[in-house]
Amino acid sequence: MSPYVSLIIWRWVESGDIEVLLALRSAFQYDDPSRVQPQDFCGGWQIFPSGKLGGDEGSPLHAAWSKLRDDGGVMAMIGLKALVGSNPARLRQVDQNCFAIEIKESDNFDGDSDFLNLVNLSPNYTLVAWKPLGEILNFNDLALYRNGVPKGVKAIFKDQLDLIKKLADQVRRTG
């Protein structure tokens, strides 16, 4: 099984907590019924962007940028790469295949400080939203809901939740 690569996009909020950019997967399926259909975990939250690390994508960081380009569009990728290029401390490594970028209110994305205005979602996603850490900590494990998340249930993969917790511990220790 291929390892996954993730790029956690996060920001501080007034409460002193962090928010993380999460996405809902769409019910994307292959048109050809003879192909094995992907398990899309429709209705569950996931780190945005993330995906399988392909053999041709180079380093995990390069693959994370590719996932952002593919899932969120070129403008989102260029905007974040510009931030990291001007301030490399904005990018941190959470684990071997997971990286995190801090968004600040003062960041200026072509005259608008809202990063979401740059995101051009791929058809694999239906929604991207900021979620506070306190809320994410109460989500169920998404792995239990392979055939769709029941209405009213909020879920994320446990391994992704663990990465978000690890990031939160890092940022609390460093300030």
Short mmCIF file of N, CA and C in Angstrom, two decimals:
data_model
loop_
_atom_site.label_atom_id
_atom_site.label_comp_id
_atom_site.label_asym_id
_atom_site.label_seq_id
_atom_site.Cartn_x
_atom_site.Cartn_y
_atom_site.Cartn_z
N MET A 1 0.84 -1.19 0.00
CA MET A 1 0.00 0.00 0.00
C MET A 1 0.88 1.25 0.00
N SER A 2 0.56 2.19 -0.85
CA SER A 2 1.34 3.42 -0.95
C SER A 2 1.11 4.31 0.27
N PRO A 3 2.18 4.94 0.77
CA PRO A 3 1.98 5.89 1.87
C PRO A 3 1.22 7.13 1.39
N TYR A 4 0.60 7.79 2.32
CA TYR A 4 -0.13 9.02 2.01
C TYR A 4 0.72 10.23 2.33
N VAL A 5 0.48 11.30 1.59
CA VAL A 5 1.15 12.56 1.84
C VAL A 5 0.07 13.59 2.16
N SER A 6 0.35 14.47 3.11
CA SER A 6 -0.64 15.47 3.54
C SER A 6 0.02 16.83 3.70
N LEU A 7 -0.78 17.86 3.49
CA LEU A 7 -0.36 19.24 3.72
C LEU A 7 -1.42 19.87 4.62
N ILE A 8 -1.09 20.05 5.89
CA ILE A 8 -2.04 20.65 6.82
C ILE A 8 -1.94 22.17 6.70
N ILE A 9 -3.03 22.80 6.32
CA ILE A 9 -3.09 24.26 6.23
C ILE A 9 -3.83 24.72 7.48
N TRP A 10 -3.18 25.56 8.29
CA TRP A 10 -3.74 25.90 9.60
C TRP A 10 -3.56 27.39 9.91
N ARG A 11 -4.31 27.85 10.92
CA ARG A 11 -4.21 29.24 11.36
C ARG A 11 -4.58 29.34 12.84
N TRP A 12 -4.06 30.38 13.49
CA TRP A 12 -4.46 30.69 14.87
C TRP A 12 -5.82 31.40 14.83
N VAL A 13 -6.61 31.21 15.87
CA VAL A 13 -7.87 31.95 16.00
C VAL A 13 -7.86 32.70 17.32
N GLU A 14 -8.80 33.64 17.48
CA GLU A 14 -8.81 34.53 18.65
C GLU A 14 -8.83 33.79 19.98
N SER A 15 -9.45 32.62 20.02
CA SER A 15 -9.53 31.85 21.26
C SER A 15 -8.17 31.33 21.71
N GLY A 16 -7.15 31.46 20.85
CA GLY A 16 -5.83 30.93 21.16
C GLY A 16 -5.65 29.50 20.68
N ASP A 17 -6.67 28.98 20.03
CA ASP A 17 -6.63 27.63 19.48
C ASP A 17 -6.24 27.71 18.00
N ILE A 18 -6.13 26.57 17.35
CA ILE A 18 -5.86 26.56 15.92
C ILE A 18 -7.07 26.03 15.17
N GLU A 19 -7.17 26.43 13.91
CA GLU A 19 -8.13 25.87 12.97
C GLU A 19 -7.36 25.22 11.84
N VAL A 20 -7.93 24.17 11.30
CA VAL A 20 -7.30 23.40 10.23
C VAL A 20 -8.24 23.35 9.04
N LEU A 21 -7.67 23.43 7.84
CA LEU A 21 -8.47 23.34 6.63
C LEU A 21 -8.76 21.87 6.34
N LEU A 22 -10.04 21.51 6.37
CA LEU A 22 -10.48 20.15 6.08
C LEU A 22 -11.41 20.19 4.87
N ALA A 23 -11.57 19.03 4.24
CA ALA A 23 -12.42 18.94 3.06
C ALA A 23 -13.32 17.72 3.15
N LEU A 24 -14.47 17.82 2.50
CA LEU A 24 -15.35 16.67 2.32
C LEU A 24 -15.09 16.09 0.94
N ARG A 25 -14.90 14.78 0.90
CA ARG A 25 -14.75 14.11 -0.38
C ARG A 25 -16.09 14.05 -1.08
N SER A 26 -16.06 14.06 -2.39
CA SER A 26 -17.29 13.89 -3.16
C SER A 26 -17.54 12.41 -3.39
N ALA A 27 -18.65 12.11 -4.01
CA ALA A 27 -18.98 10.72 -4.31
C ALA A 27 -18.45 10.35 -5.69
N PHE A 28 -17.23 10.75 -5.97
CA PHE A 28 -16.62 10.48 -7.28
C PHE A 28 -16.51 8.98 -7.49
N GLN A 29 -16.96 8.51 -8.63
CA GLN A 29 -16.84 7.11 -9.01
C GLN A 29 -16.41 7.05 -10.47
N TYR A 30 -15.80 5.94 -10.86
CA TYR A 30 -15.42 5.76 -12.26
C TYR A 30 -16.64 5.52 -13.12
N ASP A 31 -16.63 6.06 -14.35
CA ASP A 31 -17.74 5.84 -15.28
C ASP A 31 -17.81 4.38 -15.75
N ASP A 32 -16.66 3.73 -15.80
CA ASP A 32 -16.60 2.35 -16.27
C ASP A 32 -16.95 1.40 -15.12
N PRO A 33 -18.12 0.74 -15.16
CA PRO A 33 -18.54 -0.12 -14.05
C PRO A 33 -17.65 -1.35 -13.87
N SER A 34 -16.82 -1.67 -14.88
CA SER A 34 -15.95 -2.83 -14.74
C SER A 34 -14.73 -2.53 -13.86
N ARG A 35 -14.44 -1.24 -13.64
CA ARG A 35 -13.31 -0.85 -12.78
C ARG A 35 -13.71 -0.96 -11.32
N VAL A 36 -12.75 -1.29 -10.49
CA VAL A 36 -13.00 -1.32 -9.05
C VAL A 36 -13.27 0.11 -8.59
N GLN A 37 -14.42 0.32 -8.00
CA GLN A 37 -14.80 1.66 -7.58
C GLN A 37 -14.04 2.06 -6.30
N PRO A 38 -13.58 3.31 -6.23
CA PRO A 38 -12.86 3.74 -5.03
C PRO A 38 -13.82 3.83 -3.84
N GLN A 39 -13.27 3.60 -2.66
CA GLN A 39 -14.05 3.83 -1.45
C GLN A 39 -13.87 5.30 -1.11
N ASP A 40 -14.91 6.08 -1.33
CA ASP A 40 -14.74 7.53 -1.24
C ASP A 40 -15.05 8.09 0.14
N PHE A 41 -15.56 7.27 1.06
CA PHE A 41 -15.87 7.74 2.41
C PHE A 41 -16.68 9.03 2.34
N CYS A 42 -17.68 9.02 1.50
CA CYS A 42 -18.49 10.22 1.26
C CYS A 42 -19.09 10.73 2.56
N GLY A 43 -18.91 12.00 2.80
CA GLY A 43 -19.46 12.63 3.99
C GLY A 43 -18.48 12.77 5.12
N GLY A 44 -17.26 12.27 4.95
CA GLY A 44 -16.27 12.39 6.02
C GLY A 44 -15.26 13.47 5.74
N TRP A 45 -14.74 14.07 6.80
CA TRP A 45 -13.74 15.13 6.66
C TRP A 45 -12.36 14.53 6.50
N GLN A 46 -11.51 15.21 5.73
CA GLN A 46 -10.14 14.78 5.53
C GLN A 46 -9.23 15.99 5.47
N ILE A 47 -7.96 15.78 5.84
CA ILE A 47 -6.97 16.85 5.67
C ILE A 47 -6.98 17.27 4.20
N PHE A 48 -6.96 18.57 3.95
CA PHE A 48 -6.94 19.07 2.58
C PHE A 48 -5.66 19.87 2.35
N PRO A 49 -4.86 19.48 1.36
CA PRO A 49 -4.98 18.33 0.48
C PRO A 49 -4.23 17.13 1.05
N SER A 50 -4.58 15.95 0.58
CA SER A 50 -3.84 14.74 0.93
C SER A 50 -4.13 13.70 -0.13
N GLY A 51 -3.29 12.69 -0.17
CA GLY A 51 -3.50 11.62 -1.13
C GLY A 51 -2.33 10.66 -1.14
N LYS A 52 -2.45 9.63 -1.96
CA LYS A 52 -1.39 8.63 -2.04
C LYS A 52 -0.14 9.23 -2.65
N LEU A 53 0.99 8.82 -2.12
CA LEU A 53 2.29 9.28 -2.61
C LEU A 53 2.67 8.39 -3.78
N GLY A 54 2.69 8.97 -4.97
CA GLY A 54 3.04 8.22 -6.17
C GLY A 54 4.54 8.11 -6.33
N GLY A 55 5.00 7.10 -7.05
CA GLY A 55 6.42 6.88 -7.24
C GLY A 55 7.08 7.93 -8.11
N ASP A 56 6.30 8.64 -8.93
CA ASP A 56 6.87 9.61 -9.85
C ASP A 56 6.79 11.05 -9.34
N GLU A 57 6.40 11.23 -8.09
CA GLU A 57 6.20 12.59 -7.57
C GLU A 57 7.41 13.15 -6.83
N GLY A 58 8.49 12.39 -6.76
CA GLY A 58 9.67 12.90 -6.09
C GLY A 58 9.54 12.85 -4.58
N SER A 59 10.02 13.89 -3.91
CA SER A 59 10.00 13.93 -2.45
C SER A 59 8.57 14.08 -1.93
N PRO A 60 8.33 13.69 -0.67
CA PRO A 60 6.99 13.89 -0.09
C PRO A 60 6.54 15.36 -0.14
N LEU A 61 7.46 16.31 0.07
CA LEU A 61 7.07 17.72 0.00
C LEU A 61 6.64 18.09 -1.41
N HIS A 62 7.38 17.64 -2.39
CA HIS A 62 7.00 17.90 -3.78
C HIS A 62 5.63 17.30 -4.07
N ALA A 63 5.39 16.10 -3.56
CA ALA A 63 4.09 15.45 -3.75
C ALA A 63 2.97 16.23 -3.06
N ALA A 64 3.26 16.80 -1.89
CA ALA A 64 2.25 17.59 -1.18
C ALA A 64 1.86 18.81 -2.00
N TRP A 65 2.85 19.48 -2.61
CA TRP A 65 2.55 20.62 -3.48
C TRP A 65 1.71 20.17 -4.67
N SER A 66 2.05 19.00 -5.23
CA SER A 66 1.28 18.47 -6.37
C SER A 66 -0.17 18.20 -5.97
N LYS A 67 -0.37 17.65 -4.77
CA LYS A 67 -1.74 17.39 -4.30
C LYS A 67 -2.51 18.71 -4.17
N LEU A 68 -1.83 19.74 -3.65
CA LEU A 68 -2.50 21.04 -3.52
C LEU A 68 -2.88 21.59 -4.89
N ARG A 69 -1.98 21.48 -5.84
CA ARG A 69 -2.28 21.94 -7.19
C ARG A 69 -3.46 21.16 -7.78
N ASP A 70 -3.42 19.84 -7.64
CA ASP A 70 -4.46 19.00 -8.22
C ASP A 70 -5.81 19.16 -7.52
N ASP A 71 -5.79 19.30 -6.20
CA ASP A 71 -7.04 19.34 -5.44
C ASP A 71 -7.58 20.75 -5.20
N GLY A 72 -6.67 21.74 -5.17
CA GLY A 72 -7.10 23.09 -4.83
C GLY A 72 -6.82 24.13 -5.90
N GLY A 73 -6.16 23.73 -6.98
CA GLY A 73 -5.91 24.66 -8.06
C GLY A 73 -4.53 25.30 -8.00
N VAL A 74 -4.14 25.86 -9.13
CA VAL A 74 -2.82 26.45 -9.28
C VAL A 74 -2.65 27.69 -8.42
N MET A 75 -3.69 28.54 -8.32
CA MET A 75 -3.56 29.78 -7.55
C MET A 75 -3.32 29.51 -6.07
N ALA A 76 -4.00 28.51 -5.52
CA ALA A 76 -3.78 28.16 -4.12
C ALA A 76 -2.35 27.68 -3.90
N MET A 77 -1.87 26.85 -4.80
CA MET A 77 -0.50 26.35 -4.68
C MET A 77 0.50 27.50 -4.80
N ILE A 78 0.32 28.37 -5.79
CA ILE A 78 1.24 29.49 -5.98
C ILE A 78 1.22 30.41 -4.76
N GLY A 79 0.02 30.68 -4.22
CA GLY A 79 -0.09 31.54 -3.05
C GLY A 79 0.67 31.00 -1.85
N LEU A 80 0.52 29.72 -1.58
CA LEU A 80 1.22 29.14 -0.43
C LEU A 80 2.71 29.00 -0.70
N LYS A 81 3.08 28.66 -1.92
CA LYS A 81 4.52 28.56 -2.23
C LYS A 81 5.19 29.92 -2.08
N ALA A 82 4.47 30.99 -2.44
CA ALA A 82 5.03 32.34 -2.28
C ALA A 82 5.25 32.65 -0.80
N LEU A 83 4.29 32.25 0.05
CA LEU A 83 4.45 32.46 1.50
C LEU A 83 5.67 31.74 2.02
N VAL A 84 5.80 30.48 1.64
CA VAL A 84 6.92 29.67 2.12
C VAL A 84 8.24 30.20 1.56
N GLY A 85 8.22 30.64 0.30
CA GLY A 85 9.44 31.18 -0.28
C GLY A 85 9.93 32.42 0.42
N SER A 86 9.00 33.27 0.88
CA SER A 86 9.39 34.50 1.56
C SER A 86 9.66 34.27 3.04
N ASN A 87 9.15 33.18 3.59
CA ASN A 87 9.35 32.90 5.01
C ASN A 87 9.34 31.38 5.22
N PRO A 88 10.48 30.72 5.01
CA PRO A 88 10.54 29.26 5.12
C PRO A 88 10.10 28.71 6.47
N ALA A 89 10.13 29.54 7.53
CA ALA A 89 9.70 29.07 8.86
C ALA A 89 8.20 28.78 8.88
N ARG A 90 7.45 29.27 7.88
CA ARG A 90 6.01 29.00 7.82
C ARG A 90 5.71 27.54 7.52
N LEU A 91 6.69 26.82 6.94
CA LEU A 91 6.50 25.41 6.60
C LEU A 91 7.17 24.56 7.67
N ARG A 92 6.43 23.62 8.21
CA ARG A 92 7.02 22.71 9.19
C ARG A 92 6.70 21.28 8.78
N GLN A 93 7.59 20.38 9.15
CA GLN A 93 7.37 18.97 8.88
C GLN A 93 6.75 18.34 10.12
N VAL A 94 5.58 17.72 9.93
CA VAL A 94 4.86 17.11 11.05
C VAL A 94 5.30 15.67 11.22
N ASP A 95 5.44 14.95 10.13
CA ASP A 95 6.06 13.63 10.14
C ASP A 95 6.68 13.40 8.77
N GLN A 96 7.08 12.19 8.48
CA GLN A 96 7.84 11.93 7.25
C GLN A 96 7.10 12.38 5.99
N ASN A 97 5.78 12.21 5.94
CA ASN A 97 5.01 12.54 4.74
C ASN A 97 3.95 13.60 4.98
N CYS A 98 4.05 14.33 6.06
CA CYS A 98 3.06 15.36 6.37
C CYS A 98 3.75 16.68 6.68
N PHE A 99 3.26 17.74 6.05
CA PHE A 99 3.82 19.08 6.23
C PHE A 99 2.69 20.03 6.61
N ALA A 100 3.03 21.14 7.22
CA ALA A 100 2.01 22.11 7.64
C ALA A 100 2.46 23.52 7.29
N ILE A 101 1.49 24.33 6.88
CA ILE A 101 1.74 25.73 6.53
C ILE A 101 0.78 26.59 7.33
N GLU A 102 1.33 27.61 7.99
CA GLU A 102 0.50 28.54 8.76
C GLU A 102 0.01 29.67 7.87
N ILE A 103 -1.29 29.93 7.94
CA ILE A 103 -1.90 31.08 7.27
C ILE A 103 -2.14 32.14 8.34
N LYS A 104 -1.81 33.38 8.04
CA LYS A 104 -2.04 34.48 8.99
C LYS A 104 -3.06 35.45 8.42
N GLU A 105 -3.77 36.13 9.31
CA GLU A 105 -4.77 37.10 8.89
C GLU A 105 -4.15 38.19 8.03
N SER A 106 -2.90 38.51 8.31
CA SER A 106 -2.22 39.57 7.58
C SER A 106 -1.74 39.14 6.19
N ASP A 107 -1.83 37.87 5.89
CA ASP A 107 -1.40 37.41 4.56
C ASP A 107 -2.30 38.03 3.50
N ASN A 108 -1.66 38.47 2.43
CA ASN A 108 -2.42 39.13 1.39
C ASN A 108 -2.36 38.29 0.12
N PHE A 109 -3.50 37.71 -0.23
CA PHE A 109 -3.60 36.91 -1.43
C PHE A 109 -4.30 37.73 -2.51
N ASP A 110 -3.52 38.45 -3.31
CA ASP A 110 -4.07 39.29 -4.38
C ASP A 110 -5.16 40.23 -3.87
N GLY A 111 -4.86 40.91 -2.78
CA GLY A 111 -5.80 41.91 -2.26
C GLY A 111 -6.85 41.35 -1.33
N ASP A 112 -6.86 40.05 -1.08
CA ASP A 112 -7.85 39.45 -0.19
C ASP A 112 -7.11 38.52 0.76
N SER A 113 -7.39 38.64 2.05
CA SER A 113 -6.66 37.83 3.01
C SER A 113 -7.29 36.46 3.23
N ASP A 114 -8.36 36.14 2.54
CA ASP A 114 -9.02 34.85 2.72
C ASP A 114 -8.46 33.83 1.75
N PHE A 115 -7.69 32.89 2.26
CA PHE A 115 -7.06 31.88 1.42
C PHE A 115 -8.09 31.07 0.64
N LEU A 116 -9.26 30.84 1.22
CA LEU A 116 -10.27 30.02 0.55
C LEU A 116 -10.70 30.60 -0.79
N ASN A 117 -10.56 31.91 -0.97
CA ASN A 117 -10.92 32.52 -2.25
C ASN A 117 -10.00 32.06 -3.38
N LEU A 118 -8.83 31.53 -3.03
CA LEU A 118 -7.91 31.04 -4.05
C LEU A 118 -8.18 29.59 -4.43
N VAL A 119 -8.90 28.87 -3.56
CA VAL A 119 -9.07 27.43 -3.76
C VAL A 119 -10.09 27.17 -4.87
N ASN A 120 -9.66 26.41 -5.87
CA ASN A 120 -10.52 25.98 -6.96
C ASN A 120 -10.62 24.46 -6.85
N LEU A 121 -11.66 23.98 -6.18
CA LEU A 121 -11.76 22.57 -5.83
C LEU A 121 -11.82 21.66 -7.05
N SER A 122 -11.11 20.55 -6.95
CA SER A 122 -11.22 19.51 -7.98
C SER A 122 -12.54 18.78 -7.78
N PRO A 123 -12.98 18.02 -8.77
CA PRO A 123 -14.23 17.26 -8.64
C PRO A 123 -14.21 16.21 -7.54
N ASN A 124 -13.03 15.93 -6.99
CA ASN A 124 -12.94 14.93 -5.93
C ASN A 124 -13.44 15.44 -4.59
N TYR A 125 -13.74 16.74 -4.50
CA TYR A 125 -14.17 17.34 -3.23
C TYR A 125 -15.46 18.12 -3.42
N THR A 126 -16.24 18.21 -2.35
CA THR A 126 -17.47 19.00 -2.40
C THR A 126 -17.38 20.27 -1.57
N LEU A 127 -16.47 20.33 -0.61
CA LEU A 127 -16.42 21.46 0.31
C LEU A 127 -15.07 21.52 1.00
N VAL A 128 -14.58 22.72 1.24
CA VAL A 128 -13.40 22.94 2.07
C VAL A 128 -13.80 23.95 3.13
N ALA A 129 -13.43 23.71 4.39
CA ALA A 129 -13.83 24.62 5.47
C ALA A 129 -12.79 24.58 6.59
N TRP A 130 -12.68 25.72 7.29
CA TRP A 130 -11.84 25.78 8.49
C TRP A 130 -12.59 25.10 9.62
N LYS A 131 -11.91 24.22 10.35
CA LYS A 131 -12.50 23.53 11.49
C LYS A 131 -11.61 23.73 12.70
N PRO A 132 -12.19 24.14 13.86
CA PRO A 132 -11.38 24.33 15.06
C PRO A 132 -10.93 22.99 15.64
N LEU A 133 -9.75 23.00 16.22
CA LEU A 133 -9.18 21.79 16.80
C LEU A 133 -10.13 21.16 17.81
N GLY A 134 -10.75 21.97 18.66
CA GLY A 134 -11.66 21.43 19.67
C GLY A 134 -12.79 20.62 19.06
N GLU A 135 -13.28 21.05 17.91
CA GLU A 135 -14.34 20.31 17.23
C GLU A 135 -13.80 19.04 16.60
N ILE A 136 -12.64 19.13 15.96
CA ILE A 136 -12.05 17.98 15.28
C ILE A 136 -11.75 16.86 16.28
N LEU A 137 -11.34 17.22 17.50
CA LEU A 137 -11.01 16.22 18.50
C LEU A 137 -12.21 15.35 18.86
N ASN A 138 -13.42 15.83 18.61
CA ASN A 138 -14.63 15.07 18.93
C ASN A 138 -15.17 14.28 17.74
N PHE A 139 -14.49 14.33 16.60
CA PHE A 139 -14.95 13.58 15.43
C PHE A 139 -14.76 12.07 15.65
N ASN A 140 -15.62 11.28 15.01
CA ASN A 140 -15.48 9.81 15.01
C ASN A 140 -14.38 9.40 14.04
N ASP A 141 -13.99 8.11 14.12
CA ASP A 141 -13.02 7.56 13.18
C ASP A 141 -13.73 7.25 11.86
N LEU A 142 -13.29 7.89 10.80
CA LEU A 142 -13.93 7.76 9.49
C LEU A 142 -13.81 6.35 8.91
N ALA A 143 -12.79 5.60 9.34
CA ALA A 143 -12.57 4.26 8.78
C ALA A 143 -13.77 3.33 9.00
N LEU A 144 -14.62 3.66 9.95
CA LEU A 144 -15.79 2.82 10.24
C LEU A 144 -16.91 3.00 9.22
N TYR A 145 -16.83 4.05 8.38
CA TYR A 145 -17.95 4.43 7.53
C TYR A 145 -17.60 4.33 6.05
N ARG A 146 -17.17 3.18 5.61
CA ARG A 146 -16.75 3.00 4.22
C ARG A 146 -17.87 3.25 3.22
N ASN A 147 -19.10 3.05 3.61
CA ASN A 147 -20.23 3.19 2.68
C ASN A 147 -20.98 4.50 2.87
N GLY A 148 -20.37 5.46 3.51
CA GLY A 148 -21.00 6.76 3.73
C GLY A 148 -21.19 7.04 5.20
N VAL A 149 -20.97 8.27 5.57
CA VAL A 149 -21.10 8.67 6.97
C VAL A 149 -22.56 8.98 7.26
N PRO A 150 -23.12 8.43 8.34
CA PRO A 150 -24.52 8.71 8.66
C PRO A 150 -24.76 10.20 8.88
N LYS A 151 -25.95 10.65 8.56
CA LYS A 151 -26.31 12.06 8.73
C LYS A 151 -26.11 12.48 10.18
N GLY A 152 -25.50 13.63 10.35
CA GLY A 152 -25.27 14.17 11.69
C GLY A 152 -23.98 13.71 12.35
N VAL A 153 -23.29 12.74 11.75
CA VAL A 153 -22.03 12.25 12.31
C VAL A 153 -20.87 13.00 11.65
N LYS A 154 -19.92 13.44 12.44
CA LYS A 154 -18.71 14.06 11.91
C LYS A 154 -17.56 13.11 12.15
N ALA A 155 -16.77 12.86 11.11
CA ALA A 155 -15.72 11.87 11.20
C ALA A 155 -14.50 12.27 10.39
N ILE A 156 -13.34 11.80 10.84
CA ILE A 156 -12.07 12.01 10.15
C ILE A 156 -11.24 10.74 10.40
N PHE A 157 -10.33 10.42 9.49
CA PHE A 157 -9.48 9.25 9.71
C PHE A 157 -8.63 9.47 10.96
N LYS A 158 -8.51 8.43 11.78
CA LYS A 158 -7.77 8.53 13.03
C LYS A 158 -6.32 8.93 12.78
N ASP A 159 -5.70 8.39 11.73
CA ASP A 159 -4.30 8.75 11.48
C ASP A 159 -4.17 10.22 11.11
N GLN A 160 -5.18 10.78 10.42
CA GLN A 160 -5.14 12.21 10.11
C GLN A 160 -5.37 13.04 11.37
N LEU A 161 -6.27 12.58 12.23
CA LEU A 161 -6.48 13.27 13.51
C LEU A 161 -5.18 13.27 14.32
N ASP A 162 -4.47 12.15 14.32
CA ASP A 162 -3.21 12.07 15.05
C ASP A 162 -2.19 13.08 14.51
N LEU A 163 -2.16 13.27 13.18
CA LEU A 163 -1.25 14.27 12.60
C LEU A 163 -1.64 15.68 13.03
N ILE A 164 -2.94 15.96 13.08
CA ILE A 164 -3.41 17.29 13.51
C ILE A 164 -3.04 17.52 14.98
N LYS A 165 -3.21 16.49 15.81
CA LYS A 165 -2.82 16.61 17.23
C LYS A 165 -1.32 16.86 17.36
N LYS A 166 -0.54 16.15 16.55
CA LYS A 166 0.92 16.33 16.59
C LYS A 166 1.29 17.75 16.20
N LEU A 167 0.64 18.28 15.16
CA LEU A 167 0.89 19.67 14.77
C LEU A 167 0.53 20.61 15.91
N ALA A 168 -0.64 20.41 16.52
CA ALA A 168 -1.08 21.28 17.62
C ALA A 168 -0.07 21.28 18.76
N ASP A 169 0.48 20.12 19.09
CA ASP A 169 1.49 20.04 20.14
C ASP A 169 2.75 20.82 19.73
N GLN A 170 3.15 20.69 18.46
CA GLN A 170 4.32 21.41 17.98
C GLN A 170 4.14 22.92 18.09
N VAL A 171 2.99 23.42 17.62
CA VAL A 171 2.81 24.88 17.59
C VAL A 171 2.63 25.45 19.00
N ARG A 172 2.07 24.67 19.89
CA ARG A 172 1.93 25.14 21.28
C ARG A 172 3.30 25.25 21.96
N ARG A 173 4.19 24.30 21.64
CA ARG A 173 5.53 24.31 22.24
C ARG A 173 6.38 25.44 21.69
N THR A 174 6.20 25.77 20.41
CA THR A 174 7.06 26.77 19.78
C THR A 174 6.45 28.16 19.73
N GLY A 175 5.19 28.27 20.14
CA GLY A 175 4.69 29.58 20.29
C GLY A 175 3.61 30.09 19.51
#
